[in-house]
Amino acid sequence: MRKQDDLMRGGIGFTSERTRERLIQRMREEGVTNERVLDVIRLTPRHLFVDEALAHRAYEDTALPIGHNQTISQPFIVAHMSERLLEAGPLDKVLEIGTGSGYQTAILAQLVERVFSVERIKVLQDRAKERLAALNLRNVVFRWGDGWEGWPALAPYNGIIVTAVASEVPQALLDQLAPGGRMVIPVGAVGEVQQLMLIVREEHGFSRRVLASVRFVPLLHGPLA
Ligand code: SAH
């Protein structure tokens, strides 16, 4: 654990412990209460998930560009989504759609047993893979593909998290949710008010609840080399 701690603190000289603590404080004020989620966010070096030129802004509570018209999610949203996903108890298999920088992936990897992460842009996926390996997070498997299809071969999942906005909830993802499983997904159109939804697979059918208004980049179609 010593070694893992050191890795997670990677470059802590760069961003003081106080800067990170301020971010955690802000999340508490915005209503995040899950202490495990807050701990993991405090310990995860977000500056390693953005370009060096933006590293000094990594602990601001804001989304930042990661190239290819994509963004690393806002830390509060990452915390909020993780917290809602874990609300009903521990999860062993989580499917993530939209790896992006790998930041949300890294947070989840420390909170659940196994993460299966799908990304359509190969170069983003490659970089995310390197970052997670450098942080010694080994319980993540990556797939280059179209998240609209999920990852059927390894279904069902107890949790599904989607980090890009979908025009409608993809049927494949509903199909791949285990009984009692939970999905957190933004639904709506780009440039309009989008709703972060929590969908739970009940004994008969699905329950749906709106969690918040959000702004995400779109869930697009097809993989991209
Ligand atoms: N959680 C990521 C957010 C990245 S932005 C982070 O914090 O870095 C959303 C990501 O979803 C982008 O990387 C984008 O390429 C990806 N994406 C969009 N449509 C997709 C699809 N159909 N399948 C898989 N990934 C997709």
Coordinates of N, CA and C and ligand atoms in Angstrom, one line a residue:
M1 N 0.8 -1.2 0.0 CA 0.0 0.0 0.0 C 0.9 1.2 0.0
R2 N 2.0 1.1 0.7 CA 3.0 2.2 0.7 C 3.3 2.7 -0.7
K3 N 3.6 1.7 -1.6 CA 4.0 2.0 -2.9 C 2.9 2.7 -3.7
Q4 N 1.7 2.1 -3.5 CA 0.5 2.7 -4.2 C 0.3 4.1 -3.8
D5 N 0.4 4.4 -2.5 CA 0.3 5.7 -2.0 C 1.3 6.7 -2.7
D6 N 2.5 6.2 -2.8 CA 3.5 7.1 -3.4 C 3.2 7.4 -4.8
L7 N 2.7 6.3 -5.5 CA 2.3 6.5 -6.9 C 1.2 7.5 -7.1
M8 N 0.2 7.3 -6.2 CA -0.9 8.2 -6.3 C -0.6 9.6 -5.9
R9 N 0.5 9.8 -5.2 CA 0.9 11.2 -4.8 C 1.7 11.8 -5.9
G10 N 2.0 11.0 -7.0 CA 2.9 11.4 -8.1 C 2.9 12.9 -8.3
G11 N 4.0 13.5 -8.1 CA 4.1 14.9 -8.3 C 3.3 15.8 -7.4
I12 N 3.2 15.3 -6.1 CA 2.4 16.1 -5.2 C 3.0 17.5 -5.0
G13 N 4.3 17.5 -5.2 CA 5.0 18.8 -5.0 C 4.4 19.8 -6.0
F14 N 4.0 19.3 -7.1 CA 3.4 20.2 -8.2 C 2.2 20.9 -7.7
T15 N 1.3 20.1 -7.1 CA 0.1 20.7 -6.6 C 0.0 20.4 -5.1
S16 N 0.0 21.4 -4.3 CA 0.1 21.1 -2.9 C -1.2 20.4 -2.4
E17 N -0.9 19.8 -1.3 CA -2.0 19.0 -0.6 C -3.2 20.0 -0.4
R18 N -2.9 21.2 -0.1 CA -3.9 22.2 0.2 C -4.8 22.5 -1.0
T19 N -4.3 22.5 -2.2 CA -5.1 22.7 -3.4 C -6.1 21.6 -3.5
R20 N -5.6 20.4 -3.3 CA -6.5 19.2 -3.4 C -7.6 19.3 -2.3
E21 N -7.2 19.7 -1.2 CA -8.1 19.7 0.0 C -9.2 20.7 -0.3
R22 N -8.8 21.8 -1.0 CA -9.8 22.8 -1.3 C -10.9 22.3 -2.2
L23 N -10.5 21.5 -3.2 CA -11.4 20.8 -4.1 C -12.3 19.9 -3.4
I24 N -11.8 19.1 -2.4 CA -12.6 18.2 -1.7 C -13.7 19.0 -0.8
Q25 N -13.2 20.1 -0.3 CA -14.1 20.9 0.5 C -15.2 21.4 -0.3
R26 N -14.9 21.9 -1.5 CA -15.9 22.4 -2.4 C -17.0 21.3 -2.8
M27 N -16.5 20.1 -2.9 CA -17.4 19.0 -3.3 C -18.3 18.7 -2.1
R28 N -17.8 18.7 -0.9 CA -18.6 18.5 0.3 C -19.7 19.6 0.3
E29 N -19.3 20.9 0.0 CA -20.3 21.9 0.0 C -21.4 21.7 -1.0
E30 N -21.0 21.1 -2.1 CA -22.0 20.8 -3.2 C -22.8 19.5 -2.9
G31 N -22.5 18.9 -1.8 CA -23.4 17.8 -1.4 C -22.8 16.4 -1.6
V32 N -21.6 16.2 -1.9 CA -21.0 14.9 -2.0 C -20.7 14.4 -0.5
T33 N -21.2 13.2 -0.2 CA -21.0 12.8 1.2 C -20.2 11.5 1.3
N34 N -20.1 10.7 0.2 CA -19.4 9.4 0.3 C -17.9 9.6 0.6
E35 N -17.5 9.2 1.8 CA -16.1 9.5 2.2 C -15.1 8.7 1.3
R36 N -15.5 7.5 0.9 CA -14.6 6.7 0.1 C -14.3 7.4 -1.2
V37 N -15.4 7.9 -1.8 CA -15.3 8.7 -3.1 C -14.4 9.9 -2.9
L38 N -14.6 10.6 -1.8 CA -13.8 11.8 -1.6 C -12.4 11.5 -1.4
D39 N -12.1 10.4 -0.6 CA -10.7 10.0 -0.4 C -10.0 9.7 -1.7
V40 N -10.7 8.9 -2.5 CA -10.1 8.5 -3.8 C -9.8 9.7 -4.7
I41 N -10.7 10.7 -4.7 CA -10.5 11.9 -5.5 C -9.3 12.7 -4.9
R42 N -9.2 12.7 -3.6 CA -8.1 13.4 -3.0 C -6.8 12.8 -3.4
L43 N -6.8 11.5 -3.5 CA -5.5 10.8 -3.7 C -5.1 10.6 -5.2
T44 N -6.0 10.9 -6.1 CA -5.8 10.6 -7.5 C -5.2 11.9 -8.2
P45 N -4.0 11.8 -8.7 CA -3.4 13.0 -9.3 C -4.0 13.4 -10.7
R46 N -5.0 14.2 -10.6 CA -5.7 14.6 -11.8 C -4.8 15.3 -12.8
H47 N -3.8 16.0 -12.3 CA -2.9 16.7 -13.3 C -2.2 15.8 -14.2
L48 N -2.1 14.5 -13.9 CA -1.5 13.5 -14.8 C -2.5 13.1 -16.0
F49 N -3.7 13.6 -15.9 CA -4.7 13.2 -16.9 C -5.0 14.3 -17.9
V50 N -4.3 15.5 -17.8 CA -4.4 16.6 -18.7 C -3.0 16.9 -19.3
D51 N -3.0 17.7 -20.4 CA -1.8 18.2 -20.9 C -1.0 19.0 -19.9
E52 N 0.3 18.9 -20.0 CA 1.2 19.7 -19.1 C 0.8 21.1 -19.0
A53 N 0.4 21.7 -20.1 CA 0.1 23.1 -20.2 C -1.1 23.5 -19.3
L54 N -2.0 22.5 -19.1 CA -3.2 22.7 -18.3 C -3.1 22.2 -16.8
A55 N -1.9 21.6 -16.6 CA -1.8 20.9 -15.3 C -2.0 21.8 -14.1
H56 N -1.7 23.1 -14.2 CA -1.9 24.0 -13.1 C -3.4 24.2 -12.8
R57 N -4.3 23.8 -13.7 CA -5.7 24.0 -13.5 C -6.4 22.7 -13.1
A58 N -5.6 21.6 -12.9 CA -6.2 20.3 -12.8 C -7.0 20.1 -11.5
Y59 N -6.8 21.0 -10.5 CA -7.6 20.8 -9.3 C -8.7 21.9 -9.1
E60 N -8.9 22.6 -10.3 CA -10.1 23.4 -10.3 C -11.3 22.5 -10.6
D61 N -12.5 22.9 -10.1 CA -13.7 22.0 -10.3 C -14.3 22.4 -11.6
T62 N -13.6 22.0 -12.7 CA -14.0 22.3 -14.0 C -13.6 21.3 -15.0
A63 N -14.4 21.1 -16.1 CA -14.0 20.3 -17.2 C -12.8 21.0 -18.0
L64 N -11.9 20.2 -18.6 CA -10.8 20.8 -19.3 C -10.7 20.0 -20.6
P65 N -10.2 20.7 -21.7 CA -10.0 20.0 -22.9 C -8.9 18.9 -22.9
I66 N -9.1 17.8 -23.6 CA -8.1 16.7 -23.7 C -7.8 16.4 -25.1
G67 N -8.2 17.3 -26.1 CA -7.9 17.1 -27.5 C -9.1 16.3 -28.1
H68 N -9.1 16.3 -29.5 CA -10.1 15.6 -30.2 C -11.5 16.0 -29.9
N69 N -11.6 17.3 -29.5 CA -13.0 17.9 -29.2 C -13.6 17.3 -27.9
Q70 N -12.8 16.6 -27.1 CA -13.3 16.0 -25.9 C -12.8 16.7 -24.6
T71 N -13.4 16.4 -23.5 CA -13.0 17.0 -22.3 C -12.9 16.0 -21.1
I72 N -12.1 16.3 -20.2 CA -12.0 15.5 -18.9 C -13.2 16.1 -18.1
S73 N -13.9 15.2 -17.5 CA -15.1 15.6 -16.8 C -14.8 16.4 -15.6
Q74 N -15.7 17.3 -15.2 CA -15.6 18.1 -14.0 C -15.5 17.2 -12.7
P75 N -14.6 17.4 -11.8 CA -14.4 16.5 -10.6 C -15.7 16.3 -9.9
F76 N -16.5 17.4 -9.7 CA -17.8 17.3 -9.0 C -18.7 16.2 -9.6
I77 N -18.8 16.3 -11.0 CA -19.6 15.4 -11.7 C -19.1 13.9 -11.6
V78 N -17.8 13.8 -11.6 CA -17.2 12.5 -11.4 C -17.6 11.9 -10.0
A79 N -17.5 12.8 -9.0 CA -17.8 12.4 -7.7 C -19.3 12.0 -7.6
H80 N -20.1 12.9 -8.1 CA -21.6 12.7 -8.0 C -22.0 11.4 -8.7
M81 N -21.5 11.2 -9.9 CA -21.8 9.9 -10.6 C -21.4 8.7 -9.9
S82 N -20.1 8.8 -9.4 CA -19.6 7.6 -8.7 C -20.4 7.3 -7.4
E83 N -20.8 8.4 -6.7 CA -21.5 8.2 -5.5 C -22.9 7.6 -5.7
R84 N -23.6 8.1 -6.8 CA -24.9 7.5 -7.1 C -24.8 6.1 -7.5
L85 N -23.8 5.8 -8.3 CA -23.6 4.4 -8.7 C -23.4 3.4 -7.6
L86 N -22.7 3.9 -6.5 CA -22.3 3.0 -5.4 C -23.3 3.0 -4.3
E87 N -24.3 3.9 -4.4 CA -25.3 4.1 -3.3 C -25.9 2.9 -2.7
A88 N -26.1 1.9 -3.5 CA -26.9 0.7 -3.0 C -25.9 -0.4 -2.5
G89 N -24.6 -0.1 -2.5 CA -23.7 -1.1 -2.0 C -22.5 -1.3 -3.0
P90 N -21.6 -2.2 -2.6 CA -20.4 -2.4 -3.5 C -20.7 -3.0 -4.8
L91 N -19.9 -2.7 -5.8 CA -20.1 -3.2 -7.2 C -18.9 -4.0 -7.6
D92 N -19.2 -5.2 -8.2 CA -18.0 -5.9 -8.7 C -17.7 -5.7 -10.2
K93 N -18.7 -5.5 -11.0 CA -18.4 -5.3 -12.4 C -19.1 -4.0 -12.9
V94 N -18.2 -3.1 -13.4 CA -18.8 -1.8 -13.9 C -18.3 -1.6 -15.3
L95 N -19.3 -1.3 -16.2 CA -19.0 -0.9 -17.6 C -19.0 0.6 -17.7
E96 N -17.9 1.1 -18.2 CA -17.8 2.6 -18.4 C -17.8 2.8 -19.9
I97 N -18.7 3.8 -20.4 CA -18.7 4.2 -21.8 C -18.1 5.6 -21.9
G98 N -17.0 5.7 -22.6 CA -16.3 7.0 -22.8 C -15.1 7.1 -21.8
T99 N -14.1 6.4 -22.1 CA -12.9 6.4 -21.3 C -12.2 7.8 -21.2
G100 N -12.2 8.5 -22.4 CA -11.6 9.8 -22.5 C -10.1 9.8 -21.9
S101 N -9.9 10.7 -21.0 CA -8.6 10.8 -20.4 C -8.3 9.6 -19.4
G102 N -9.3 8.9 -19.0 CA -9.1 7.8 -18.1 C -9.3 8.2 -16.6
Y103 N -9.6 9.5 -16.4 CA -9.7 10.0 -15.0 C -10.9 9.3 -14.2
Q104 N -12.1 9.3 -14.8 CA -13.2 8.7 -14.2 C -12.9 7.2 -14.0
T105 N -12.3 6.6 -15.0 CA -11.9 5.2 -15.0 C -11.0 4.9 -13.8
A106 N -10.0 5.8 -13.5 CA -9.1 5.6 -12.4 C -9.8 5.7 -11.1
I107 N -10.8 6.7 -11.0 CA -11.5 6.8 -9.8 C -12.3 5.5 -9.5
L108 N -13.0 5.1 -10.5 CA -13.8 3.8 -10.4 C -13.0 2.6 -10.0
A109 N -11.8 2.5 -10.7 CA -10.9 1.4 -10.4 C -10.6 1.2 -9.0
Q110 N -10.6 2.3 -8.2 CA -10.3 2.3 -6.8 C -11.5 2.1 -5.9
L111 N -12.7 2.1 -6.6 CA -13.9 2.0 -5.8 C -14.7 0.7 -6.0
V112 N -14.4 0.0 -7.1 CA -15.1 -1.2 -7.5 C -14.1 -2.3 -7.8
E113 N -14.6 -3.5 -8.0 CA -13.7 -4.6 -8.2 C -13.0 -4.6 -9.6
R114 N -13.9 -4.5 -10.6 CA -13.4 -4.5 -12.0 C -14.1 -3.5 -12.9
V115 N -13.3 -2.8 -13.7 CA -13.9 -1.8 -14.6 C -13.6 -2.3 -16.1
F116 N -14.7 -2.2 -16.9 CA -14.6 -2.5 -18.3 C -14.9 -1.2 -19.0
S117 N -13.9 -0.6 -19.8 CA -14.1 0.7 -20.3 C -14.0 0.8 -21.8
V118 N -15.0 1.4 -22.4 CA -15.1 1.4 -23.9 C -14.9 2.9 -24.3
E119 N -14.0 3.0 -25.3 CA -13.7 4.4 -25.9 C -13.7 4.2 -27.4
R120 N -14.2 5.2 -28.2 CA -14.2 5.1 -29.6 C -13.0 5.7 -30.3
I121 N -12.3 6.6 -29.5 CA -11.1 7.3 -30.1 C -9.8 6.6 -29.6
K122 N -9.2 5.9 -30.6 CA -8.0 5.0 -30.2 C -6.9 5.7 -29.5
V123 N -6.6 6.9 -30.0 CA -5.4 7.6 -29.3 C -5.7 8.0 -27.9
L124 N -7.0 8.4 -27.6 CA -7.3 8.7 -26.2 C -7.2 7.5 -25.4
Q125 N -7.7 6.4 -25.9 CA -7.7 5.1 -25.2 C -6.3 4.7 -24.9
D126 N -5.4 4.8 -25.9 CA -4.0 4.4 -25.6 C -3.3 5.3 -24.5
R127 N -3.6 6.6 -24.5 CA -3.0 7.4 -23.5 C -3.6 7.1 -22.1
A128 N -4.9 6.8 -22.1 CA -5.6 6.5 -20.8 C -5.0 5.2 -20.2
K129 N -4.8 4.2 -21.1 CA -4.2 2.9 -20.7 C -2.8 3.2 -20.0
E130 N -2.0 4.0 -20.7 CA -0.6 4.3 -20.1 C -0.7 4.9 -18.7
R131 N -1.7 5.8 -18.6 CA -1.8 6.5 -17.3 C -2.2 5.6 -16.2
L132 N -3.2 4.7 -16.5 CA -3.6 3.7 -15.5 C -2.5 2.8 -15.1
A133 N -1.7 2.4 -16.1 CA -0.6 1.4 -15.8 C 0.4 2.2 -15.0
A134 N 0.7 3.4 -15.2 CA 1.6 4.2 -14.4 C 1.2 4.3 -13.0
L135 N -0.1 4.4 -12.8 CA -0.7 4.5 -11.4 C -0.9 3.1 -10.8
N136 N -0.5 2.1 -11.5 CA -0.6 0.7 -11.0 C -2.0 0.3 -10.8
L137 N -3.0 0.8 -11.6 CA -4.4 0.4 -11.5 C -4.6 -0.7 -12.5
R138 N -4.7 -2.0 -12.0 CA -4.6 -3.1 -12.9 C -6.0 -3.8 -13.1
N139 N -7.0 -3.3 -12.5 CA -8.3 -4.0 -12.5 C -9.2 -3.4 -13.6
V140 N -8.6 -2.9 -14.7 CA -9.4 -2.2 -15.7 C -9.0 -2.9 -17.1
V141 N -10.1 -3.2 -17.8 CA -9.9 -3.8 -19.2 C -10.5 -2.7 -20.2
F142 N -9.7 -2.5 -21.3 CA -10.2 -1.5 -22.2 C -10.6 -2.1 -23.5
R143 N -11.6 -1.5 -24.1 CA -12.1 -1.9 -25.4 C -12.2 -0.7 -26.3
W144 N -11.7 -0.8 -27.5 CA -11.9 0.2 -28.5 C -13.1 -0.2 -29.3
G145 N -14.2 0.7 -29.2 CA -15.4 0.3 -29.9 C -16.5 1.4 -29.7
D146 N -17.7 1.0 -30.1 CA -18.8 1.9 -30.1 C -19.6 1.6 -28.8
G147 N -19.6 2.6 -27.9 CA -20.3 2.4 -26.7 C -21.9 2.2 -26.8
W148 N -22.4 2.6 -27.9 CA -23.9 2.4 -28.1 C -24.2 0.9 -28.1
E149 N -23.1 0.1 -28.3 CA -23.3 -1.4 -28.3 C -22.9 -2.0 -27.0
G150 N -22.4 -1.2 -26.1 CA -21.9 -1.7 -24.8 C -20.7 -2.7 -25.0
W151 N -20.7 -3.7 -24.2 CA -19.7 -4.7 -24.3 C -20.4 -6.0 -24.0
P152 N -21.1 -6.6 -25.0 CA -22.0 -7.7 -24.7 C -21.3 -8.9 -24.3
A153 N -20.1 -9.2 -24.8 CA -19.5 -10.5 -24.5 C -19.2 -10.7 -23.0
L154 N -19.1 -9.6 -22.2 CA -18.8 -9.7 -20.8 C -20.0 -9.3 -19.9
A155 N -21.1 -9.1 -20.5 CA -22.3 -8.7 -19.7 C -22.8 -9.9 -18.9
P156 N -23.6 -9.7 -17.8 CA -24.1 -8.4 -17.4 C -23.2 -7.7 -16.4
Y157 N -23.5 -6.4 -16.2 CA -22.8 -5.5 -15.3 C -23.7 -5.1 -14.2
N158 N -23.1 -4.9 -13.0 CA -23.8 -4.4 -11.8 C -24.0 -2.9 -11.9
G159 N -23.0 -2.3 -12.6 CA -23.1 -0.8 -12.8 C -22.7 -0.5 -14.2
I160 N -23.3 0.6 -14.7 CA -22.9 1.1 -16.0 C -22.9 2.6 -15.9
I161 N -21.8 3.2 -16.3 CA -21.6 4.7 -16.3 C -21.3 5.2 -17.7
V162 N -22.0 6.2 -18.1 CA -21.8 6.7 -19.4 C -21.3 8.2 -19.3
T163 N -20.2 8.5 -19.9 CA -19.7 9.9 -19.7 C -19.8 10.8 -20.9
A164 N -20.7 10.5 -21.8 CA -21.1 11.3 -22.9 C -22.6 11.3 -23.0
V165 N -23.1 12.4 -23.6 CA -24.6 12.5 -23.5 C -25.2 11.7 -24.7
A166 N -26.3 10.9 -24.4 CA -27.0 10.1 -25.4 C -28.3 10.8 -25.7
S167 N -28.7 10.7 -27.0 CA -30.0 11.2 -27.4 C -31.1 10.4 -26.7
E168 N -30.9 9.2 -26.5 CA -31.8 8.3 -25.8 C -30.9 7.2 -25.1
V169 N -31.5 6.5 -24.1 CA -30.7 5.5 -23.4 C -30.5 4.3 -24.4
P170 N -29.2 4.0 -24.7 CA -29.0 2.9 -25.6 C -29.6 1.6 -25.1
Q171 N -30.4 0.9 -26.0 CA -31.1 -0.3 -25.6 C -30.1 -1.4 -25.2
A172 N -28.9 -1.4 -25.9 CA -27.9 -2.5 -25.6 C -27.4 -2.3 -24.1
L173 N -27.4 -1.1 -23.6 CA -26.9 -0.9 -22.3 C -27.9 -1.4 -21.3
L174 N -29.2 -1.1 -21.6 CA -30.3 -1.6 -20.7 C -30.2 -3.1 -20.7
D175 N -30.0 -3.8 -21.8 CA -30.0 -5.2 -21.9 C -28.8 -5.8 -21.1
Q176 N -27.7 -5.0 -21.0 CA -26.5 -5.5 -20.3 C -26.4 -5.2 -18.8
L177 N -27.5 -4.6 -18.3 CA -27.5 -4.3 -16.9 C -28.1 -5.6 -16.1
A178 N -27.3 -6.0 -15.1 CA -27.7 -7.1 -14.3 C -29.0 -6.8 -13.5
P179 N -29.7 -7.8 -13.0 CA -30.9 -7.5 -12.1 C -30.4 -6.8 -10.9
G180 N -31.1 -5.7 -10.6 CA -30.6 -4.8 -9.5 C -29.5 -3.9 -9.8
G181 N -29.0 -4.0 -11.1 CA -27.9 -3.1 -11.5 C -28.3 -1.7 -11.7
R182 N -27.3 -0.8 -11.7 CA -27.6 0.6 -11.7 C -26.8 1.3 -12.9
M183 N -27.5 2.2 -13.6 CA -26.8 2.9 -14.7 C -26.9 4.4 -14.4
V184 N -25.8 5.1 -14.6 CA -25.9 6.6 -14.5 C -25.5 7.1 -15.9
I185 N -26.4 7.9 -16.5 CA -26.2 8.3 -17.9 C -26.8 9.7 -18.1
P186 N -26.1 10.6 -18.8 CA -26.7 11.8 -19.2 C -27.5 11.6 -20.5
V187 N -28.7 12.2 -20.5 CA -29.6 12.0 -21.7 C -30.0 13.4 -22.1
G188 N -30.0 13.6 -23.4 CA -30.5 14.9 -24.0 C -29.7 15.2 -25.3
A189 N -29.7 16.5 -25.6 CA -29.0 16.9 -26.8 C -27.9 17.9 -26.5
V190 N -26.9 17.9 -27.3 CA -25.8 18.8 -27.1 C -26.3 20.3 -27.2
G191 N -25.8 21.1 -26.3 CA -26.2 22.5 -26.4 C -27.5 22.8 -25.7
E192 N -28.3 21.7 -25.3 CA -29.5 21.9 -24.6 C -29.3 21.4 -23.1
V193 N -30.3 21.7 -22.3 CA -30.3 21.1 -20.9 C -30.3 19.6 -21.0
Q194 N -29.3 19.0 -20.4 CA -29.3 17.5 -20.4 C -29.6 17.0 -19.0
Q195 N -30.2 15.9 -18.9 CA -30.5 15.3 -17.6 C -29.6 14.1 -17.3
L196 N -29.0 14.2 -16.1 CA -28.3 13.0 -15.6 C -29.3 12.1 -15.0
M197 N -29.4 10.9 -15.5 CA -30.4 9.9 -15.1 C -29.8 8.7 -14.3
L198 N -30.5 8.3 -13.3 CA -30.2 7.0 -12.6 C -31.3 6.0 -13.1
I199 N -30.8 4.9 -13.7 CA -31.7 3.9 -14.1 C -31.4 2.6 -13.4
V200 N -32.4 2.0 -12.8 CA -32.2 0.7 -12.0 C -33.0 -0.4 -12.6
R201 N -32.3 -1.5 -12.8 CA -33.1 -2.7 -13.3 C -33.8 -3.4 -12.1
E202 N -35.1 -3.2 -12.1 CA -36.0 -3.8 -11.0 C -36.4 -5.2 -11.5
E203 N -37.2 -5.8 -10.6 CA -37.6 -7.2 -10.9 C -38.4 -7.2 -12.2
H204 N -39.3 -6.2 -12.4 CA -40.0 -6.1 -13.6 C -39.7 -4.7 -14.2
G205 N -38.9 -4.6 -15.2 CA -38.7 -3.4 -15.9 C -37.6 -2.5 -15.2
F206 N -37.6 -1.2 -15.5 CA -36.6 -0.3 -15.1 C -37.2 0.9 -14.3
S207 N -36.6 1.4 -13.3 CA -37.0 2.6 -12.7 C -36.0 3.7 -13.1
R208 N -36.5 4.9 -13.3 CA -35.7 6.0 -13.8 C -35.9 7.2 -12.9
R209 N -34.8 7.9 -12.6 CA -34.8 9.1 -11.7 C -33.9 10.1 -12.3
V210 N -34.3 11.4 -12.3 CA -33.4 12.5 -12.8 C -32.6 12.9 -11.6
L211 N -31.3 13.0 -11.8 CA -30.4 13.4 -10.7 C -30.0 14.8 -10.7
A212 N -29.7 15.4 -11.9 CA -29.2 16.7 -12.0 C -29.3 17.2 -13.5
S213 N -29.1 18.5 -13.7 CA -29.0 19.0 -15.0 C -27.5 19.1 -15.3
V214 N -27.0 18.7 -16.4 CA -25.6 18.6 -16.7 C -25.3 19.0 -18.1
R215 N -24.0 19.1 -18.4 CA -23.5 19.3 -19.8 C -22.4 18.4 -20.2
F216 N -22.6 17.6 -21.1 CA -21.6 16.6 -21.6 C -21.4 16.7 -23.1
V217 N -20.3 16.2 -23.6 CA -20.1 16.1 -25.0 C -20.9 14.9 -25.5
P218 N -21.2 14.8 -26.8 CA -22.1 13.8 -27.3 C -21.5 12.4 -27.4
L219 N -22.4 11.4 -27.2 CA -22.1 10.0 -27.4 C -22.3 9.8 -28.9
L220 N -21.2 9.6 -29.6 CA -21.2 9.6 -31.1 C -21.3 8.1 -31.5
H221 N -21.3 7.9 -32.8 CA -21.5 6.6 -33.4 C -20.2 6.1 -34.0
G222 N -19.9 4.8 -33.8 CA -18.8 4.2 -34.5 C -17.4 4.5 -33.9
P223 N -16.5 3.5 -34.0 CA -15.1 3.7 -33.5 C -14.3 4.6 -34.5
L224 N -13.3 5.3 -34.0 CA -12.5 6.2 -34.8 C -11.0 5.9 -34.5
A225 N -10.2 5.6 -35.6 CA -8.8 5.3 -35.4 C -8.0 6.5 -35.1
Ligands
SAH1 N1 -14.8 10.4 -18.3 C1 -14.0 11.0 -19.4 C2 -14.9 11.9 -20.2 C3 -14.4 12.0 -21.6 S1 -15.5 12.9 -22.6 C4 -12.9 11.8 -18.7 O1 -13.1 12.3 -17.6 O2 -11.8 12.0 -19.3 C5 -16.5 11.6 -23.4 C6 -15.7 10.5 -24.0 O3 -16.7 9.7 -24.6 C7 -14.8 11.0 -25.2 O4 -13.5 10.4 -25.0 C8 -15.4 10.4 -26.4 O5 -14.5 10.0 -27.4 C9 -16.2 9.2 -25.9 N2 -17.3 8.7 -26.7 C10 -18.2 9.4 -27.4 N3 -19.0 8.6 -28.0 C11 -18.6 7.3 -27.8 C12 -19.1 6.0 -28.1 N4 -20.1 5.9 -28.9 N5 -18.4 5.0 -27.7 C13 -17.4 5.1 -26.8 N6 -16.9 6.3 -26.4 C14 -17.5 7.4 -26.9

